[in-house]
Coordinates of N, CA and C in Angstrom, one line a residue:
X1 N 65.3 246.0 70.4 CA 66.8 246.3 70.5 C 67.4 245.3 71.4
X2 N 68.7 245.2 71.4 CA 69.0 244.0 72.3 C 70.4 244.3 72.5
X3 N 70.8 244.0 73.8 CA 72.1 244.4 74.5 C 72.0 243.7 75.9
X4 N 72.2 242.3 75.7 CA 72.3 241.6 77.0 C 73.3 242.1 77.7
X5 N 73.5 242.2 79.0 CA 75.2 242.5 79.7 C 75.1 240.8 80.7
X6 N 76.6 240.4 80.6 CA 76.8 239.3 81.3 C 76.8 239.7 83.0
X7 N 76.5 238.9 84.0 CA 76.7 239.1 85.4 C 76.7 237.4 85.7
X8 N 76.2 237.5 86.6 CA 76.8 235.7 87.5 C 76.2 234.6 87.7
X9 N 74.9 234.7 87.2 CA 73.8 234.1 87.4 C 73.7 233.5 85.8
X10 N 73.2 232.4 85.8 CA 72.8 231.7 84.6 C 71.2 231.3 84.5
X11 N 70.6 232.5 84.5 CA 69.1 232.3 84.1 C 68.6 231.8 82.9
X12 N 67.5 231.8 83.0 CA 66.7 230.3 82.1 C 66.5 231.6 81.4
X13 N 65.9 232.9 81.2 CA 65.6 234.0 81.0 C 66.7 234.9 79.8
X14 N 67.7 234.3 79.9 CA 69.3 235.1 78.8 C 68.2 234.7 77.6
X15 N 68.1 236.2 76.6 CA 67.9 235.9 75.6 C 68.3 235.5 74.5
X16 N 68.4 234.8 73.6 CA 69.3 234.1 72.7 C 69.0 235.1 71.3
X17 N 69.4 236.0 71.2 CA 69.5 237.3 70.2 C 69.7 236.6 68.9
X18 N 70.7 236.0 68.7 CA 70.9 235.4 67.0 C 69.5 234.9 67.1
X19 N 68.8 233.9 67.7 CA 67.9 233.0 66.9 C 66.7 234.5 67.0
X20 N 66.7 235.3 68.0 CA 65.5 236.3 67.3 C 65.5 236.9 66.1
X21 N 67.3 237.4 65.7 CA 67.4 237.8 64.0 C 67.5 236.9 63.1
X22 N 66.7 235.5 63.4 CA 67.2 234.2 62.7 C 66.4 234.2 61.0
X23 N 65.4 234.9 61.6 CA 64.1 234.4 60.8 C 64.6 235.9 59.2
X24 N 64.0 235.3 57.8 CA 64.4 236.3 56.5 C 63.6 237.8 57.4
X25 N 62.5 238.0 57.6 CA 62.3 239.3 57.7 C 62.2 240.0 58.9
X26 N 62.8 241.4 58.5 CA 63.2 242.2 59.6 C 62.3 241.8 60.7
X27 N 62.9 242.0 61.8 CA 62.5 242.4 63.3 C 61.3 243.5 63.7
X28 N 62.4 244.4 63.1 CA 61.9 246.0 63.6 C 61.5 246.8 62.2
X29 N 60.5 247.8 63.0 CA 59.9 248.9 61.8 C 60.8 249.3 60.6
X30 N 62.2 249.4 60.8 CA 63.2 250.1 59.9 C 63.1 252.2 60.1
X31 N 61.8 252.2 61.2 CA 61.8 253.6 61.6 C 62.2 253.8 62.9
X32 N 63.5 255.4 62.7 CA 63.5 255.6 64.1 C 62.6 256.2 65.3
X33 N 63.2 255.1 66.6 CA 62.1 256.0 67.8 C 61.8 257.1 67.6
X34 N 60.1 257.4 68.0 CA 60.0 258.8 67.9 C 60.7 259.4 69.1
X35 N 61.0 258.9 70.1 CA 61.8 259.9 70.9 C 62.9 260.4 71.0
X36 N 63.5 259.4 70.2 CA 64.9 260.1 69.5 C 64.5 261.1 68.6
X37 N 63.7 261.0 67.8 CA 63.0 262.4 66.7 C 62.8 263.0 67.7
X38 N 61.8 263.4 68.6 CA 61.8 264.4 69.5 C 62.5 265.6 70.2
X39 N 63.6 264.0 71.0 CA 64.4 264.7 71.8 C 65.9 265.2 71.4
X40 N 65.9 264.9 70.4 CA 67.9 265.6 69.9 C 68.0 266.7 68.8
X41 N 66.2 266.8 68.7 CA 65.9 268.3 67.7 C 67.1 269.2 68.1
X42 N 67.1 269.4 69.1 CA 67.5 270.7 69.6 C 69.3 270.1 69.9
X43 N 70.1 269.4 69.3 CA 71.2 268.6 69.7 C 72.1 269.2 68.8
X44 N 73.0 269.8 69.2 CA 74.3 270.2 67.7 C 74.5 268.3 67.7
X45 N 75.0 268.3 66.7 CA 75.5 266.8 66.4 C 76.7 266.7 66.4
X46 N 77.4 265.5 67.1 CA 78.6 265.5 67.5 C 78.8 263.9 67.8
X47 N 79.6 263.1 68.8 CA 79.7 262.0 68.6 C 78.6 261.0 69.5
X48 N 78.0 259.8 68.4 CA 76.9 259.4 69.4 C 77.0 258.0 69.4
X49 N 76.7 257.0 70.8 CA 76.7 256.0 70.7 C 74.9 255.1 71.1
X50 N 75.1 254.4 69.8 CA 73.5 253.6 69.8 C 73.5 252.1 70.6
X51 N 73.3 252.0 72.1 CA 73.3 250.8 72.8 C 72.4 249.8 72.1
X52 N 72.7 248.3 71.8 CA 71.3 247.8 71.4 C 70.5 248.4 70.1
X53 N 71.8 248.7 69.1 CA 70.8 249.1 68.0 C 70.2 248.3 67.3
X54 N 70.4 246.8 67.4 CA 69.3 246.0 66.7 C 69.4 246.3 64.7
X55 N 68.3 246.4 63.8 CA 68.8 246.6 62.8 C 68.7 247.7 62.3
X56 N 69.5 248.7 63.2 CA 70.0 250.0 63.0 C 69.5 251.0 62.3
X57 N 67.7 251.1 62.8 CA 66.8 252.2 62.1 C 67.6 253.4 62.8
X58 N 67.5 253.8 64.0 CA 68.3 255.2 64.8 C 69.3 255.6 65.0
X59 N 70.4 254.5 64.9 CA 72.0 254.8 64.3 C 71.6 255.4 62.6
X60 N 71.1 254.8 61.8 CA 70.9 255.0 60.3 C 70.3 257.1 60.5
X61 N 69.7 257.3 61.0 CA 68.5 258.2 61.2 C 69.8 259.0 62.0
X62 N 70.4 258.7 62.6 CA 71.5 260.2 63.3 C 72.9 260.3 62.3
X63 N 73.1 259.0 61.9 CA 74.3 259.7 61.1 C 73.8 260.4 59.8
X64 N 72.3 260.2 59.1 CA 71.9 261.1 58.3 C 71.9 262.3 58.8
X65 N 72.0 262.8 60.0 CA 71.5 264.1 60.4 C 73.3 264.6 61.0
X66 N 74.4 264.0 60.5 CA 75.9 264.6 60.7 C 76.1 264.0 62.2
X67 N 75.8 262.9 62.8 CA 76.2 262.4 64.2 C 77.2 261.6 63.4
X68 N 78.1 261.5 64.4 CA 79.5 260.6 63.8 C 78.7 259.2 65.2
X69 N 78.2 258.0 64.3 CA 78.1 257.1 65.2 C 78.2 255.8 65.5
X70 N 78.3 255.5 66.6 CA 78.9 254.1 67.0 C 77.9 253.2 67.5
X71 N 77.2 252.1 66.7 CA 76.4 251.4 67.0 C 76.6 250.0 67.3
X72 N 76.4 249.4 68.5 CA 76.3 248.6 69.3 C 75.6 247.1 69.5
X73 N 75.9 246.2 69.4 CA 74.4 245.1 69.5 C 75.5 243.8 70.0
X74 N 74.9 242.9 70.5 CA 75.3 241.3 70.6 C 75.4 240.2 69.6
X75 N 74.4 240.6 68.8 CA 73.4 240.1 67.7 C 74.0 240.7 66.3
X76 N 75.3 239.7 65.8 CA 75.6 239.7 64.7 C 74.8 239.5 63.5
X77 N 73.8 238.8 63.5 CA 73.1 239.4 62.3 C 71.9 240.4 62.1
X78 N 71.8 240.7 63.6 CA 71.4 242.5 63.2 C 71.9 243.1 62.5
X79 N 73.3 242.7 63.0 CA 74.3 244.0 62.9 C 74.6 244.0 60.9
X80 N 74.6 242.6 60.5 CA 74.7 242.5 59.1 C 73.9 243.6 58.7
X81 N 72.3 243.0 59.3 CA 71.0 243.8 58.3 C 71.5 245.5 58.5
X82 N 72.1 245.7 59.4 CA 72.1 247.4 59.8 C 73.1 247.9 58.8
X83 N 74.3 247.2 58.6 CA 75.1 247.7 57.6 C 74.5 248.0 56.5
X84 N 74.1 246.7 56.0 CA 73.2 246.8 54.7 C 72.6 247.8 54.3
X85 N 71.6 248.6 55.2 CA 70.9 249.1 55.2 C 71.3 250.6 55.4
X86 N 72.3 250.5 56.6 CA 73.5 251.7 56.1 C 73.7 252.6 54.9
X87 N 74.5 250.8 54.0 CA 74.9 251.0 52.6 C 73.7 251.9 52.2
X88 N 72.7 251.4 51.7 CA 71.2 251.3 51.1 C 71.3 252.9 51.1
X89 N 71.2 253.7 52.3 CA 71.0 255.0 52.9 C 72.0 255.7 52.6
X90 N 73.5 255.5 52.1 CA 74.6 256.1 51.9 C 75.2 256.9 53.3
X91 N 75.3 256.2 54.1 CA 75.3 256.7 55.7 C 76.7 256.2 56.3
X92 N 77.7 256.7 56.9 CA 78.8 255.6 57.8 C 77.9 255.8 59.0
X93 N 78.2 254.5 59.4 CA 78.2 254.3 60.7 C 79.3 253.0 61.5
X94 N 79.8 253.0 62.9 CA 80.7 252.1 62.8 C 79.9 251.2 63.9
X95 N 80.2 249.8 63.0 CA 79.0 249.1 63.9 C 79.8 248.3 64.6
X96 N 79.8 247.9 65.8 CA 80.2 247.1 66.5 C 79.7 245.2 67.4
X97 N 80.0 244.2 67.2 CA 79.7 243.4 68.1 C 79.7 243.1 69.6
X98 N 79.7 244.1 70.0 CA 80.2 244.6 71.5 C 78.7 244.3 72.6
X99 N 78.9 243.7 73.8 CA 77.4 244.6 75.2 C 78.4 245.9 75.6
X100 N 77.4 246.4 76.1 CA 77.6 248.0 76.7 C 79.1 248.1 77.7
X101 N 78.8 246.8 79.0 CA 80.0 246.7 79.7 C 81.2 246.3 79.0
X102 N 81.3 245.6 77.7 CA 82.8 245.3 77.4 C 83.3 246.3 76.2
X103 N 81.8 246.9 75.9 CA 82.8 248.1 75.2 C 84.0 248.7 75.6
X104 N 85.5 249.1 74.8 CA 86.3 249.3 74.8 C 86.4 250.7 74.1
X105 N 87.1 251.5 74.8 CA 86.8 253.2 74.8 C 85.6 253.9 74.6
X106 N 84.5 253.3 75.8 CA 83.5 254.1 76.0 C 83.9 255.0 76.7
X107 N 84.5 255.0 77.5 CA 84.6 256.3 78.7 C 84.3 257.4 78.3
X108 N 83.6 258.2 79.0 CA 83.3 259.7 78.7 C 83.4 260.4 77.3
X109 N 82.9 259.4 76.4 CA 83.6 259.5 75.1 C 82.7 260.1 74.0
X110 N 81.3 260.2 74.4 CA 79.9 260.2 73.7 C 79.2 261.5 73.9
X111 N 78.7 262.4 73.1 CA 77.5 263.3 73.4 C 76.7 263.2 73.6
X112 N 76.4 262.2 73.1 CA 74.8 261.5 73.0 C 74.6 260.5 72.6
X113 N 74.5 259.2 74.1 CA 74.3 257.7 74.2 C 72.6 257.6 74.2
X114 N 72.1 256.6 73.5 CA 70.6 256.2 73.4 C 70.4 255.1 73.8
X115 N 69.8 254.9 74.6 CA 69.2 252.9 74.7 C 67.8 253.1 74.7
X116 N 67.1 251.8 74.0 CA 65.7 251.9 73.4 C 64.9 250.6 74.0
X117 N 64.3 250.5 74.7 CA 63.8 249.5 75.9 C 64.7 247.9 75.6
X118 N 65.8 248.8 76.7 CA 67.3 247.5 77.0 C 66.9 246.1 77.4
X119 N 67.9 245.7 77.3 CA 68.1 244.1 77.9 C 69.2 244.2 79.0
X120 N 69.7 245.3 79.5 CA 70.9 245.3 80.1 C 70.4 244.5 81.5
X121 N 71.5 243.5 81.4 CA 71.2 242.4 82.6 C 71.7 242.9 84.3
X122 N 71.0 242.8 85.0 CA 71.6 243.3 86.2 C 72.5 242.8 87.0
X123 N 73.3 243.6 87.6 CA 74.5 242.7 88.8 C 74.7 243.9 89.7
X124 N 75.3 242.8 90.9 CA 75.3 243.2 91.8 C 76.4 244.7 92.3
X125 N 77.1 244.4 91.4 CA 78.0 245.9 91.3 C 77.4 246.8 90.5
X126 N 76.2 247.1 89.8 CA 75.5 247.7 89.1 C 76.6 248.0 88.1
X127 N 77.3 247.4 87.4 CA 78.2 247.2 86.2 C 77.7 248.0 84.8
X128 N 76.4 247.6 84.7 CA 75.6 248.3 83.7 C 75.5 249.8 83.8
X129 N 74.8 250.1 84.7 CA 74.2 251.3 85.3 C 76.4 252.2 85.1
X130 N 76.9 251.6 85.9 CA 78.1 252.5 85.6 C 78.5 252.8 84.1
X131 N 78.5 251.5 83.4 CA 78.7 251.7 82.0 C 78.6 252.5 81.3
X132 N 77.0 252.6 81.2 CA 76.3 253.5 80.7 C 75.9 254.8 81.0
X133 N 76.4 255.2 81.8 CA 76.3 256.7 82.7 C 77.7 257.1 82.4
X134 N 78.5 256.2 82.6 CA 80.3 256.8 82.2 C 80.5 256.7 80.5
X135 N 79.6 256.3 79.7 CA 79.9 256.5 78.4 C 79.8 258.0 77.8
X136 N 79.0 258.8 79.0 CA 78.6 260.2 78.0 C 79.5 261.1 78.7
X137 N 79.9 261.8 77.6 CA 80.7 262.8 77.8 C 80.4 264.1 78.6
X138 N 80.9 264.6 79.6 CA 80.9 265.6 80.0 C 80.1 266.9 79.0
X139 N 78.9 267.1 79.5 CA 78.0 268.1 79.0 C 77.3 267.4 77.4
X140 N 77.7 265.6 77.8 CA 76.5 265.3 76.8 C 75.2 264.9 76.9
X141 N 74.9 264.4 76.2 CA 72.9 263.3 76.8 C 73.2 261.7 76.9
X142 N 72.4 261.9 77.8 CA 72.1 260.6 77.8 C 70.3 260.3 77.3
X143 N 70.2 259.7 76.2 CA 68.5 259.4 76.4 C 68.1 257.7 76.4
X144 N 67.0 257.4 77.2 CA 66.7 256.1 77.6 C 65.3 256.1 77.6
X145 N 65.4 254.6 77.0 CA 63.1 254.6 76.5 C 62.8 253.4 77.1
X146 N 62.1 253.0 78.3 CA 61.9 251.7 78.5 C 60.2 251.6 78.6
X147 N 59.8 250.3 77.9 CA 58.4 250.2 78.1 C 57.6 250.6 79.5
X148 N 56.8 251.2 79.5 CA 55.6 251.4 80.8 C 54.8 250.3 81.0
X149 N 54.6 250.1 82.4 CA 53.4 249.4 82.8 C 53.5 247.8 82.0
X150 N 54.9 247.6 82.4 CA 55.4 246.1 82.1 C 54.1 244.9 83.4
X151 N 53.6 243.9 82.5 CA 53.7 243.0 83.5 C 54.4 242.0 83.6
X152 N 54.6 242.1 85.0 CA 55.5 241.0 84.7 C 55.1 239.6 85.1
X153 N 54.0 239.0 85.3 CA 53.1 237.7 85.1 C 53.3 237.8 83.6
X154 N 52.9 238.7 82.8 CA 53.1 238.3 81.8 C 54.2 238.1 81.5
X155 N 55.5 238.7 81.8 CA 56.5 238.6 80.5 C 57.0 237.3 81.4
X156 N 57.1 236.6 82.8 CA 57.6 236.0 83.1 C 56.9 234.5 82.5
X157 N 55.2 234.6 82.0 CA 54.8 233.4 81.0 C 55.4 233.6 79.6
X158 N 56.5 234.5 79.2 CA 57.2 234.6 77.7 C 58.6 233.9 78.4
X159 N 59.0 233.7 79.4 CA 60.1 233.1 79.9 C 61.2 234.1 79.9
X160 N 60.9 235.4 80.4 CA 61.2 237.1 81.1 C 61.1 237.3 81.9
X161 N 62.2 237.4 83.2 CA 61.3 238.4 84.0 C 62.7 240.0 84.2
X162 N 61.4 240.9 84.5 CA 61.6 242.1 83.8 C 62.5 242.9 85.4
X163 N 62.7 241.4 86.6 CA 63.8 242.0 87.9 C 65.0 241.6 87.5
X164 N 65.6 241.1 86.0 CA 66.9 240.9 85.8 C 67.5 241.6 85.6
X165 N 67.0 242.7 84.8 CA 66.9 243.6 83.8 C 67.4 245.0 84.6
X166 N 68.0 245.7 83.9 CA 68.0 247.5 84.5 C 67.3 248.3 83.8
X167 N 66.5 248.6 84.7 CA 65.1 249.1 84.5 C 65.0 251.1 84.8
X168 N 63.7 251.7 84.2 CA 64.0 252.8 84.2 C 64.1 253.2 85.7
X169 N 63.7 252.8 86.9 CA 63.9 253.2 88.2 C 65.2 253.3 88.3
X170 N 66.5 252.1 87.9 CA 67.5 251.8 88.7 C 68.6 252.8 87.5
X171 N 68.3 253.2 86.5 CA 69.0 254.3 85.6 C 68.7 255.3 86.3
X172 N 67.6 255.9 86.9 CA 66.9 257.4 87.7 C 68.3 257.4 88.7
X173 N 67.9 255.8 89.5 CA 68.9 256.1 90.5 C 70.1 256.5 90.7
X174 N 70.7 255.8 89.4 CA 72.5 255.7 89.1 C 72.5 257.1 88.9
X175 N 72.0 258.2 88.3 CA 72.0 259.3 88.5 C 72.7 260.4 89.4
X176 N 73.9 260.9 89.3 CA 74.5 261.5 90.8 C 74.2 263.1 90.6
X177 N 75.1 263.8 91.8 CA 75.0 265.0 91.3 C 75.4 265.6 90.6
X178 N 76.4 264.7 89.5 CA 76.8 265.4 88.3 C 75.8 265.1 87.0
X179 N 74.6 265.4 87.4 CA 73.4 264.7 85.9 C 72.2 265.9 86.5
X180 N 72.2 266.3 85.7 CA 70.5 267.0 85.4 C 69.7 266.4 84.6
X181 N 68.5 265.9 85.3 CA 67.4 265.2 84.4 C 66.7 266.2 83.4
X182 N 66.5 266.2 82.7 CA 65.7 267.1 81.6 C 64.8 266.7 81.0
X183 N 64.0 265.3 81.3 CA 62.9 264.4 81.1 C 62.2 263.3 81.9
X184 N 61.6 263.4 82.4 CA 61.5 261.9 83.3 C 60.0 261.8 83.3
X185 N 59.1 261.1 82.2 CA 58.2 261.1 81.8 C 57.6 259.7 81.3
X186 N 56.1 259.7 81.6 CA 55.3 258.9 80.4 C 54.8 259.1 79.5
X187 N 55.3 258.7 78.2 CA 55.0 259.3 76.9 C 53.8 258.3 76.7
X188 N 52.7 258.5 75.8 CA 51.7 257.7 74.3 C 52.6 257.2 73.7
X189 N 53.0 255.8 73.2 CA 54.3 255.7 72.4 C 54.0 255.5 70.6
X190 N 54.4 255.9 69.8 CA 54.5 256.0 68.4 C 54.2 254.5 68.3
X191 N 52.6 253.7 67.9 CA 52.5 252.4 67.8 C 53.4 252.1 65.9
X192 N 54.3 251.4 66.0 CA 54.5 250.7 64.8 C 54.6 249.1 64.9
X193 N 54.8 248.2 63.9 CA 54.5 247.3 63.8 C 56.3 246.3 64.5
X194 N 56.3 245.4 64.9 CA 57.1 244.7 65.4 C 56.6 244.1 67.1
X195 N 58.0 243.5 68.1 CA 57.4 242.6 68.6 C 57.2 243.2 70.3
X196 N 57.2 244.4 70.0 CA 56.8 245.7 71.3 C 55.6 246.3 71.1
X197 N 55.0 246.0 69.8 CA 53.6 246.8 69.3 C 52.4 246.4 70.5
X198 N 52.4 245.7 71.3 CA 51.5 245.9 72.5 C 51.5 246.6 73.6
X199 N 52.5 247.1 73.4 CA 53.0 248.3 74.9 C 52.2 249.7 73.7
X200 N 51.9 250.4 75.0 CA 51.2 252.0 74.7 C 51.6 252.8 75.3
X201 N 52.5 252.8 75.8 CA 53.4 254.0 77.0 C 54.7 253.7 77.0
X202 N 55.7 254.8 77.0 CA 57.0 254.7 77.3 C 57.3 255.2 78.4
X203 N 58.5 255.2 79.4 CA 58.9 256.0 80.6 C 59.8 256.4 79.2
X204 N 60.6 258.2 79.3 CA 61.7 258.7 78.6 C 62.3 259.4 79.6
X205 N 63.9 259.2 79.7 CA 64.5 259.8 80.2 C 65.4 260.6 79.5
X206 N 65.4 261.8 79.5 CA 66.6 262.4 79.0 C 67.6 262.6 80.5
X207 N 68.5 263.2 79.9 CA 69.4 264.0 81.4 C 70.9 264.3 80.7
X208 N 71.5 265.3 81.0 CA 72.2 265.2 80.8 C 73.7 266.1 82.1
X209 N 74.7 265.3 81.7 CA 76.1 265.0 82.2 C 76.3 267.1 82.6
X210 N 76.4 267.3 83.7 CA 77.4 268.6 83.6 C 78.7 268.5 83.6
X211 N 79.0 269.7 82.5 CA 80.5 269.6 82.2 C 81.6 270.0 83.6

């Protein structure tokens, strides 16, 4: 999934999103997270926004299930493959060219915001972290999946490093006393095939907003 956020620094590390949807075949599984299957079982459906949906398996996967939803990415030809695929499924969804921070009427607007191991870039006013915490609506969810047991020797020899990033610590933290966590876990993660298939653990957060 992919949702770089801009901040001040011009790292060697910005990933270049079109050239990873560059190539004819998909990216990703075309199946949704299992922790979105898991965790919105129990969710009346109502309005939801998909951070970083990439080629829109979990946007696809909630508006079949009556979510009215707004999916997200940097990466305009994700966003093609997700419509397409939409179509394919007989599904609306409204897809957007937007990152998280310049979204335009996120405020408090959402039941249920998802991000699926982000790219959200870090700054020093924690810009992200507000974003995405003020997108959900009063008495909605927030759920967030970030790889476990990252290294970062490694990702920083893929030309990554994983302190640019807002990470599942610095989401825990943005956390005030208007959030009840309802998850804060290491999951086994659902291995499927694409370019995360070497990670075996997820951190999951759920939490949600009191009204």
């Amino acid at each position: 999934m992919s949702t770089p956020e801009s901040d001040h620094h011009h790292d060697v590390d910005q990933p270049d999103w079109e050239a990873a949807y560059a190539g004819d075949a998909p990216v990703w599984s075309g199946r949704p997270n299992q922790a979105l299957v898991d965790e919105i079982a129990d969710l009346a459906p109502g309005r939801a926004l998909d951070v970083g949906c990439g080629e829109g398996a979990d946007a696809i996967w909630l508006a079949d299930r009556g979510w009215r939803v707004t999916a997200i990415d940097v990466a305009t030809t994700a966003l093609e493959r997700a419509r397409s695929a939409a179509e394919s499924a007989g599904v609306n969804v409204e897809w957007r060219a937007s990152g998280l921070v310049e979204l335009v009427d996120r405020d408090a607007a959402f039941d249920l915001v998802t991000l699926f191991y982000p790219a959200l870039r870090r700054s020093a006013g924690g810009d992200a972290e507000a974003a995405l915490l003020g997108s959900v609506a009063p008495g909605g969810t927030l759920l967030v999946v970030h790889h476990a047991d990252v290294d970062r020797e490694v990702a920083l020899s893929h030309g990554f490093d994983p302190e640019h990033y807002v990470g599942h610590d610095h989401v825990v933290a943005a956390l005030g006393d208007g959030w009840v966590v309802e998850r804060d876990e290491v999951r086994e993660r659902d291995l499927v095939p694409g370019p995360g298939a070497h990670h075996h653990r997820d951190l999951v957060l759920r939490a949600r907003r009191l009204a």
